[in-house]
Short mmCIF file of C-alpha atoms and ligand atoms in Angstrom, two decimals:
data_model
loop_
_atom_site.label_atom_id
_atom_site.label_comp_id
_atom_site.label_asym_id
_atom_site.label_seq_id
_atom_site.Cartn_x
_atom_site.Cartn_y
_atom_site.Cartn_z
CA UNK A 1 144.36 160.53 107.98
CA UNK A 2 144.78 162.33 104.24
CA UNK A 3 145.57 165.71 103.95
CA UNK A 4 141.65 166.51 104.16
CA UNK A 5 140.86 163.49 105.93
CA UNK A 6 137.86 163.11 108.54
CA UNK A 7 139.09 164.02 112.17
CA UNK A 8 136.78 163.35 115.26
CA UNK A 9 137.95 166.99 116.62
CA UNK A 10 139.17 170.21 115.22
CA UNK A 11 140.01 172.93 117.67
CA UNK A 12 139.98 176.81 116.66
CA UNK A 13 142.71 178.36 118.18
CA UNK A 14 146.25 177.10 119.80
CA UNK A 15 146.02 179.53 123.42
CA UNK A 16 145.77 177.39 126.37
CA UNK A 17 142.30 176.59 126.37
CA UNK A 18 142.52 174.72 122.49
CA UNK A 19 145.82 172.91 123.36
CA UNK A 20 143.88 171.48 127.21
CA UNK A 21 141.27 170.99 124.70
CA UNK A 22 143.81 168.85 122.26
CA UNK A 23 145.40 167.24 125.41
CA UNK A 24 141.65 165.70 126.59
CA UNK A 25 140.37 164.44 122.96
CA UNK A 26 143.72 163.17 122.19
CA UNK A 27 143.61 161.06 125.71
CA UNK A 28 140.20 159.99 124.81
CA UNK A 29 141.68 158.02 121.53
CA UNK A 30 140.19 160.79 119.49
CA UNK A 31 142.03 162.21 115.71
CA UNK A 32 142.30 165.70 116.29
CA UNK A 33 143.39 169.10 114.25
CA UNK A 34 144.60 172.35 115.62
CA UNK A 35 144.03 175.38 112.88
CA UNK A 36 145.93 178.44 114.64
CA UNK A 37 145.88 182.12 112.59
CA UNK A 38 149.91 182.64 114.36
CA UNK A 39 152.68 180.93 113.31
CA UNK A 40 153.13 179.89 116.93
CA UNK A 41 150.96 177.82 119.45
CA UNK A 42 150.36 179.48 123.20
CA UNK A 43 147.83 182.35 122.38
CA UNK A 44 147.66 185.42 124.25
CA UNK A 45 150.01 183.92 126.66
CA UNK A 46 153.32 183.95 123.85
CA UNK A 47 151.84 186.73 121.99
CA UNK A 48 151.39 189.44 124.69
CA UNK A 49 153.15 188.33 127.95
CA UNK A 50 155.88 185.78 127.21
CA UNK A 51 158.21 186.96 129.56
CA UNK A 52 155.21 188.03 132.46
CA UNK A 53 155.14 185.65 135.77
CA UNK A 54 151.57 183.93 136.21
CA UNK A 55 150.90 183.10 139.95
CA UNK A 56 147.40 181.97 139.74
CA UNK A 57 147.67 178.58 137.56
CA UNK A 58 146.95 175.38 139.80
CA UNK A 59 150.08 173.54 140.32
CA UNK A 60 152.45 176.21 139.73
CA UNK A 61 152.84 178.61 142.06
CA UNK A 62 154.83 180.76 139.75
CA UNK A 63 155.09 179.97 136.16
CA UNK A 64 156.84 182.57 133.40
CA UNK A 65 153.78 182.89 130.53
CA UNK A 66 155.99 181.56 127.80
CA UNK A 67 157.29 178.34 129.87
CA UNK A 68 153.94 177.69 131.27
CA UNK A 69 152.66 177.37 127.47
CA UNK A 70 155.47 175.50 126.54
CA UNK A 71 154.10 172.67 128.82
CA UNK A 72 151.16 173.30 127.78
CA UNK A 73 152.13 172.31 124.41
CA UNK A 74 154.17 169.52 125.42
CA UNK A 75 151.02 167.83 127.37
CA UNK A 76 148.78 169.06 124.48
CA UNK A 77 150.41 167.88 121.23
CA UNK A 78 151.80 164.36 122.90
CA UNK A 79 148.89 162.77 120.98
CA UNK A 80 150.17 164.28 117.64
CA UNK A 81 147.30 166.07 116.62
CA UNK A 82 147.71 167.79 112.71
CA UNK A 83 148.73 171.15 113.49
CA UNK A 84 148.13 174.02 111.25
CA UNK A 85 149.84 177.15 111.87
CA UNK A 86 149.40 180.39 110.49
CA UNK A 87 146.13 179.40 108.96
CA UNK A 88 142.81 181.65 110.24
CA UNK A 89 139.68 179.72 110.04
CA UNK A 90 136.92 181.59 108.22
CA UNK A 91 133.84 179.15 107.47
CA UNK A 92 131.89 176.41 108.73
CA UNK A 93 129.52 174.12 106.59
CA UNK A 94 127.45 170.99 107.01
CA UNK A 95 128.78 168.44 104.43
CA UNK A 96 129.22 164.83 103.64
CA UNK A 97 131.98 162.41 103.64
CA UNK A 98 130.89 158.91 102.38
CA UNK A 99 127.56 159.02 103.58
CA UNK A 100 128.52 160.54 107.03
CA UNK A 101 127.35 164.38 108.23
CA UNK A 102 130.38 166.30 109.13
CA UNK A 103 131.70 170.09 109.42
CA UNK A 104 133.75 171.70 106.75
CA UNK A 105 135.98 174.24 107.42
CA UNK A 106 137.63 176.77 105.58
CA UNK A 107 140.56 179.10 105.85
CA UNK A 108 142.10 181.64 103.92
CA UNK A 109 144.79 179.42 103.46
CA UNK A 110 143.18 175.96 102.67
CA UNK A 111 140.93 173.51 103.63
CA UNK A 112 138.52 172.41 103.53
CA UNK A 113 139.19 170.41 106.56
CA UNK A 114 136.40 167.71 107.31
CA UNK A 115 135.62 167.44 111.26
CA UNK A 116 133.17 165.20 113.45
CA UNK A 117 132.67 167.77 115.49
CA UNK A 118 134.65 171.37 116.28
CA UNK A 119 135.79 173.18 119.25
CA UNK A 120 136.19 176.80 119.15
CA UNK A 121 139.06 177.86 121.54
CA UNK A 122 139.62 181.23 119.52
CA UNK A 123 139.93 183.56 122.79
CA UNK A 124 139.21 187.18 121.36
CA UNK A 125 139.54 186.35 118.09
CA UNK A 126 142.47 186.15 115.66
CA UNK A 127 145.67 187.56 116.27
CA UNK A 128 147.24 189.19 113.94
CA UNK A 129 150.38 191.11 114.08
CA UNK A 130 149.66 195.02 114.04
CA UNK A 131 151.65 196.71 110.85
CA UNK A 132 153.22 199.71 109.60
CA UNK A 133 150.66 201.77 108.19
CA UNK A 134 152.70 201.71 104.69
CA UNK A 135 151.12 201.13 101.28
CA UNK A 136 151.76 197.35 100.26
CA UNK A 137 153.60 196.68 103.30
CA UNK A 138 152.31 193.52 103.01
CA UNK A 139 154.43 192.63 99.27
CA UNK A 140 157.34 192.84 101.63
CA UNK A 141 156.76 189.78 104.02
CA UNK A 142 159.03 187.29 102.93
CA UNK A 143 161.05 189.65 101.46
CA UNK A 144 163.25 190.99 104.42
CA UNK A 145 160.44 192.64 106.25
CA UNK A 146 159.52 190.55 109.36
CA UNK A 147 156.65 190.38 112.64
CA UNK A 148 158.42 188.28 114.74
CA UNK A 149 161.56 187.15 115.81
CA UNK A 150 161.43 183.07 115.62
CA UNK A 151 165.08 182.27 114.68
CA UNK A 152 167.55 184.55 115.72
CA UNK A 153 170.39 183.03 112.65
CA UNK A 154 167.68 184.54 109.86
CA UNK A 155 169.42 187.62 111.37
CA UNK A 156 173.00 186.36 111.24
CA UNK A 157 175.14 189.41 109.86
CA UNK A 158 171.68 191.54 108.88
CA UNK A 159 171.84 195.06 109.01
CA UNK A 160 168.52 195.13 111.31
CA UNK A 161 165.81 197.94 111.72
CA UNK A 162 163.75 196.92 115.14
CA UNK A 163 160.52 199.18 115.45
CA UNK A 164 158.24 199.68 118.50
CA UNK A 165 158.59 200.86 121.91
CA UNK A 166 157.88 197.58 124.55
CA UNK A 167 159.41 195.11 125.75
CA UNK A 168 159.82 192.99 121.96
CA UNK A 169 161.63 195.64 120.51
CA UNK A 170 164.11 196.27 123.48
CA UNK A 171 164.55 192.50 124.12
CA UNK A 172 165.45 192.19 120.15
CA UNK A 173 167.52 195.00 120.22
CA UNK A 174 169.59 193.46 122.48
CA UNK A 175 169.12 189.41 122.33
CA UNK A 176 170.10 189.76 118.46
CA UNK A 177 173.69 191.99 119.35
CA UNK A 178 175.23 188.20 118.77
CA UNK A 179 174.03 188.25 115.74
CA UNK A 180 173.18 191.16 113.29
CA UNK A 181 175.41 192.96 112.18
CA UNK A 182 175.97 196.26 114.19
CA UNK A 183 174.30 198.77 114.99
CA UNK A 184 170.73 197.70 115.47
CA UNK A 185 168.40 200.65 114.50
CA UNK A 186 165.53 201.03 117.12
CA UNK A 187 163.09 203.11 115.89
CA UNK A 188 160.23 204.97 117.99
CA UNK A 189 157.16 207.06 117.47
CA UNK A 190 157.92 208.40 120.93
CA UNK A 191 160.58 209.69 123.02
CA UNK A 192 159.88 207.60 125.77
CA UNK A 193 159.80 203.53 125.63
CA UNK A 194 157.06 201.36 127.40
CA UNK A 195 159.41 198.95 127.79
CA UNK A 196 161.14 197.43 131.08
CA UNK A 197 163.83 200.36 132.10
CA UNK A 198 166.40 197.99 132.81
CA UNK A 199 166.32 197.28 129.00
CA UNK A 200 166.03 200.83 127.77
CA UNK A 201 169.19 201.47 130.19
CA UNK A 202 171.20 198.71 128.24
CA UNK A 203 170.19 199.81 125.07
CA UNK A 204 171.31 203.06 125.66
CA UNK A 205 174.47 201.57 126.70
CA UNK A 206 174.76 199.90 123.76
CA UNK A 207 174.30 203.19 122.17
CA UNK A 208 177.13 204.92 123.72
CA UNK A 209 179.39 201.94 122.17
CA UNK A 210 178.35 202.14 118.61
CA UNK A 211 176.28 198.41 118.68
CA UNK A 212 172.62 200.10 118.80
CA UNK A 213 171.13 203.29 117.09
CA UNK A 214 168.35 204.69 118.72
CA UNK A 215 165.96 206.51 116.77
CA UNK A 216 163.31 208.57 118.74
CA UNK A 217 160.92 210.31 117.60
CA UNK A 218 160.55 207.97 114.55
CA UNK A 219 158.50 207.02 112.19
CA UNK A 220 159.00 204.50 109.24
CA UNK A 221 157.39 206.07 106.17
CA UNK A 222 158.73 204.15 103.19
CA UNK A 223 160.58 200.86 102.34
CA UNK A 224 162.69 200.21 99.77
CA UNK A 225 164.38 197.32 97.58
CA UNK A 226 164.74 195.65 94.22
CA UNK A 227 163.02 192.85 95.37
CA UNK A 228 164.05 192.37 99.54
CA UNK A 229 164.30 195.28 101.93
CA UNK A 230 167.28 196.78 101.23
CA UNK A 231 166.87 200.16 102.93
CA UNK A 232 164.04 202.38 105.03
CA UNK A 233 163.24 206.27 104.74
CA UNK A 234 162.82 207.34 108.39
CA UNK A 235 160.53 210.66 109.44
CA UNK A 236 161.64 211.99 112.70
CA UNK A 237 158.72 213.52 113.57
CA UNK A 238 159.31 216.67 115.46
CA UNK A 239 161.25 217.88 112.99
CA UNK A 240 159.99 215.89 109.72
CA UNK A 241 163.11 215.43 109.16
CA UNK A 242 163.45 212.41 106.20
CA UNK A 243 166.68 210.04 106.14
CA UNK A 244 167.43 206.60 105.05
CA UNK A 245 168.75 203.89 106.65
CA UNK A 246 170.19 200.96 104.97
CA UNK A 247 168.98 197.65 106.28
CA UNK A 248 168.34 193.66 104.94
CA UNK A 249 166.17 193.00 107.86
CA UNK A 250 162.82 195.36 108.87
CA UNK A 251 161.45 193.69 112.27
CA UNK A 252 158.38 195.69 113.13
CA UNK A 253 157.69 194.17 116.75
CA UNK A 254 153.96 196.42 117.50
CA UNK A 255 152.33 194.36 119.08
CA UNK A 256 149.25 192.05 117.96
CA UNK A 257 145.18 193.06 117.77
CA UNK A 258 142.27 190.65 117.16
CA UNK A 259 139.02 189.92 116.01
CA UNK A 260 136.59 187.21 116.01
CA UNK A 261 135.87 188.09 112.47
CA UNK A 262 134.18 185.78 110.61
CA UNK A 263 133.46 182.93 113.37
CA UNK A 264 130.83 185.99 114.66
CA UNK A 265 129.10 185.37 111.10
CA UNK A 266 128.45 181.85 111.68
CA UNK A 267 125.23 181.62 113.14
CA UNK A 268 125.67 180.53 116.84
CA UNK A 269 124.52 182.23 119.31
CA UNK A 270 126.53 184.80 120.75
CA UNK A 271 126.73 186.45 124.30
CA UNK A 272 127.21 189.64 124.28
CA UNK A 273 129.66 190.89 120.77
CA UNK A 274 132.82 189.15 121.92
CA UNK A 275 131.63 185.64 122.78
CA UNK A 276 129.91 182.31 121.81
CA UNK A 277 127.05 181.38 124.35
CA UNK A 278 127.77 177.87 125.37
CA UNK A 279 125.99 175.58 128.05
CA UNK A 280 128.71 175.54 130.81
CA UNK A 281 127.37 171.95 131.90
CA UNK A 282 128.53 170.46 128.18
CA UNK A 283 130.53 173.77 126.66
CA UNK A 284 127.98 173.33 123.54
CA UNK A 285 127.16 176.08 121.19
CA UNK A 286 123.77 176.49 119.95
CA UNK A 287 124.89 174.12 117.35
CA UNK A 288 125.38 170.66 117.02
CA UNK A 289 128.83 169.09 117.40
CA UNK A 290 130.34 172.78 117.96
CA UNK A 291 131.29 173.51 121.25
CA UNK A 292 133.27 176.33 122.47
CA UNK A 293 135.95 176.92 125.96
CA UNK A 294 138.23 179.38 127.03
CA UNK A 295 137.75 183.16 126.74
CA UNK A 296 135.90 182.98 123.46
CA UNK A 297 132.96 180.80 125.11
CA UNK A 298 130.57 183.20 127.27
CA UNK A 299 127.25 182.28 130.10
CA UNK A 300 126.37 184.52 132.71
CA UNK A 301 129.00 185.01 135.36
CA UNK A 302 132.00 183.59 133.47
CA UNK A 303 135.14 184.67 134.63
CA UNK A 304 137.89 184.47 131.74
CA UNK A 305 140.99 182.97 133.28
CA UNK A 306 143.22 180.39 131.72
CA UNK A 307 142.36 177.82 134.51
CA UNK A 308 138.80 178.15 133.89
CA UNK A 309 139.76 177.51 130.29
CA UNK A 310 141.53 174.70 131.05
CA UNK A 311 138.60 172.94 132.96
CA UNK A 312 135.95 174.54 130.32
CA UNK A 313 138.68 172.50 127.50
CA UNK A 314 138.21 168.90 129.56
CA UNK A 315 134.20 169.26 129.50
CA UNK A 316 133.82 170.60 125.92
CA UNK A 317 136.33 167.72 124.57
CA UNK A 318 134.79 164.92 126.33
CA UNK A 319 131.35 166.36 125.19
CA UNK A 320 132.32 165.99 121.78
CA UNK A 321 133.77 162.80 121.91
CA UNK A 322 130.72 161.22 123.85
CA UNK A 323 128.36 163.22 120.92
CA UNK A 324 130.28 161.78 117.97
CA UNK A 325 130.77 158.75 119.75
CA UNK A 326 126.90 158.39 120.85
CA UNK A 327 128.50 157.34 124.15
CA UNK A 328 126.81 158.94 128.15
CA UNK A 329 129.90 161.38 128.91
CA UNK A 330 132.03 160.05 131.87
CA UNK A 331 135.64 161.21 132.98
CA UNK A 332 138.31 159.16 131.68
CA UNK A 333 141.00 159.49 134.51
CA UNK A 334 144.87 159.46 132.82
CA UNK A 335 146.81 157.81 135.69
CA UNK A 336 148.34 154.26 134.81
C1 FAD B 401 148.49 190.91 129.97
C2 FAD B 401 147.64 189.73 130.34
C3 FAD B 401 147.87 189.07 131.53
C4 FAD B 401 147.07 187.98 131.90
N1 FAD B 401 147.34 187.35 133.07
C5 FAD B 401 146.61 186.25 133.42
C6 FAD B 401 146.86 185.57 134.65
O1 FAD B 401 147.73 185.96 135.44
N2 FAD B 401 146.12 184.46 134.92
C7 FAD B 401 145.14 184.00 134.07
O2 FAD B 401 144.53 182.98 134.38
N3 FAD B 401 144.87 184.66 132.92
C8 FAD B 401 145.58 185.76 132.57
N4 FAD B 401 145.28 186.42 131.40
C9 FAD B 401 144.18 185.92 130.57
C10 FAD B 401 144.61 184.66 129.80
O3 FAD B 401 145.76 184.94 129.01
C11 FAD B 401 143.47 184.17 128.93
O4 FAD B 401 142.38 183.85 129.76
C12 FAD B 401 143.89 182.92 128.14
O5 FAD B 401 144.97 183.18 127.26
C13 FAD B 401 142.70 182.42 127.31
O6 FAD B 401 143.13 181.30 126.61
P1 FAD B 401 142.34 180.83 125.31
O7 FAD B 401 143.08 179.63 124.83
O8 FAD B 401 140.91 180.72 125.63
O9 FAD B 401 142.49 182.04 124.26
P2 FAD B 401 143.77 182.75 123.66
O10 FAD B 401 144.93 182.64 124.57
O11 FAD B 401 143.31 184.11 123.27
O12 FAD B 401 144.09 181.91 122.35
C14 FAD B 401 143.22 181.93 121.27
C15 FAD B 401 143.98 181.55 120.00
O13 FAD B 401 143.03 181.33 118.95
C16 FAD B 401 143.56 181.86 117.75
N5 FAD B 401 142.45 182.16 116.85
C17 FAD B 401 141.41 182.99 117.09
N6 FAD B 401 140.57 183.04 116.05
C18 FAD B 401 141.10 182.21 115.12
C19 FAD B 401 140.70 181.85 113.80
N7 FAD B 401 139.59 182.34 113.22
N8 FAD B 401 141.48 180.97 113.12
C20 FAD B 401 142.61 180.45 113.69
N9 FAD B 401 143.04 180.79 114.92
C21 FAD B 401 142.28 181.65 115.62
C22 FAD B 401 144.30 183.12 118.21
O14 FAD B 401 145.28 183.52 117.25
C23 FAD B 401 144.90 182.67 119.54
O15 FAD B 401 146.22 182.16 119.36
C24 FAD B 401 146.04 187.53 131.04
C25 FAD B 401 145.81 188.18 129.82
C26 FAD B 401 146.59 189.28 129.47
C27 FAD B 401 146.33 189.97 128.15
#
């Protein structure tokens, strides 16, 4: 397969339901690309409840979010689909590739990316990361300013400003103390944190021995730097009070929002304003070759759960593959 090369399946989204999805057309012998807007697989899951026990996931009776995706990666990617992280899919267009109709699809990133046929896993949309509201903010990713924590030795001997009050922020505050350089600014709109107290009660333990610096009620209202972040102007707000902070690192940790943006634009029918109206007995859209699962796909009574995802995943990939294919759809079992 070349860069742009032909593949049988694209999925829309990495959560649970596109990575079951990736898992069943990869079993069935088919190519397959993953286009994910994050820079991480696992969806909702990684992005909002990582650390969160799920109890109601066949087969595992309890199952932390973050491990339970893990697998799901593990099973999903075995077939070594092309992955694209941090790429958010924007278009779809009929096209041709020697003779043959395909989908193209666009990102704001690259493409286009020629498909047999496309499954739309995309859950509520998009995630992005939610951001400071500071003018340009964005000229500083890259540059020292950061949305998530991936490798903690980016960090190694950083002077570190962590904002946000949940659980990200505390756990960063304190998973990075063998690495930055102390103290770790944590910086707060509010007085109070949302996070677990057994963190907040370490952090402020960490306070009382010089390693963390906790900054409540706080606002960041200005970055600067010749080039990287090399220091923030704080507000604290009851007081407006300004004061700067020196720092090499600015991890703003506040949380993620989505939309299903421009996939709403595309002309498939929708149910409802947050989903794509799909047959549950194939998971089609009201378009040929496209077929949707997971949260993202809606019919009356469906109940968004990442099992029913899972299942929706198996009869949307084996849909596709018997459409491209021209093949009656029958279950392939995977035992050998
Ligand atoms: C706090 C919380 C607790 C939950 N607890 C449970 C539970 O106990 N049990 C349970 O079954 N369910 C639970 N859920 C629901 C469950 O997380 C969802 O049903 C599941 O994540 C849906 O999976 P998905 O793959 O369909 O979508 P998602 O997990 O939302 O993944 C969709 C992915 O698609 C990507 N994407 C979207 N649009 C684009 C685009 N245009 N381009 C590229 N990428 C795109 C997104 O970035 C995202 O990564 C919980 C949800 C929350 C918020």
């Amino acid at each position: 397969m070349s860069e742009n090369g032909v593949v049988d399946v694209t999925i829309l989204g990495a959560g649970p339901s596109g990575l079951a999805a990736a898992y069943y057309a990869g079993h069935r012998d088919a190519t397959v690309r993953i286009i994910e807007s994050l820079e991480q697989v696992g969806g909702q899951v990684s992005a909002t409840y990582p650390e969160k026990h799920v109890y109601d996931v066949a087969g595992y009776p309890k199952v932390q979010g973050q491990k339970l995706v893990d697998l799901c990666a593990e099973q999903g990617l075995q077939f070594e689909p092309d992955v694209r992280l941090g790429e958010e899919v924007t278009s779809l267009e009929p096209a041709q590739s020697d003779g043959e109709e395909v989908l193209s699809i666009g990102t704001d990133k690259g493409g286009p990316y020629l498909t047999r046929s496309l499954i739309i896993t995309a859950g509520h949309g998009a995630f992005e990361p939610r951001k400071l509201g500071i003018e340009g903010i964005d000229d500083w990713e890259g540059r020292g300013l950061h949305y998530v924590v991936r490798e903690k030795s980016v960090f190694k001997d950083k002077n570190c400003v962590i904002v946000g009050g949940g659980d990200s922020a505390l756990d960063w505050a304190l998973g990075l103390q063998d690495t930055a350089s102390p103290p770790i600014a944590l910086v707060h709109r509010r007085d109070r944190f949302r996070a677990l107290e057994s963190s907040v009660n370490e952090a402020r333990k960490l306070e009382e021995e010089g390693r963390v610096r906790i900054l409540t009620p706080c606002e960041v209202r200005e970055i600067h730097g010749d080039g990287n972040v090399e220091a923030v102007t704080i507000e604290k707000v009851d007081t407006n009070e300004m004061f700067r902070v020196d720092c090499t690192a600015l991890i703003t940790l506040l949380g993620f929002h989505s939309h299903l943006g421009a996939i709403a634009e595309w002309g498939l029918e929708l149910e409802g304003k947050r989903q794509i109206r799909i047959d549950p007995m194939t998971c089609r859209t009201s378009m040929e070759r496209v077929y949707a699962a997971g949260d993202v796909a809606g019919y009356p009574g469906k109940i968004t759960l990442i099992t029913i995802g899972m299942g929706e995943a198996a009869i949307a990939a084996n849909n596709a593959v018997a459409e491209i294919r021209g093949e009656k759809v029958q279950p392939k079992y995977s035992t050998d």
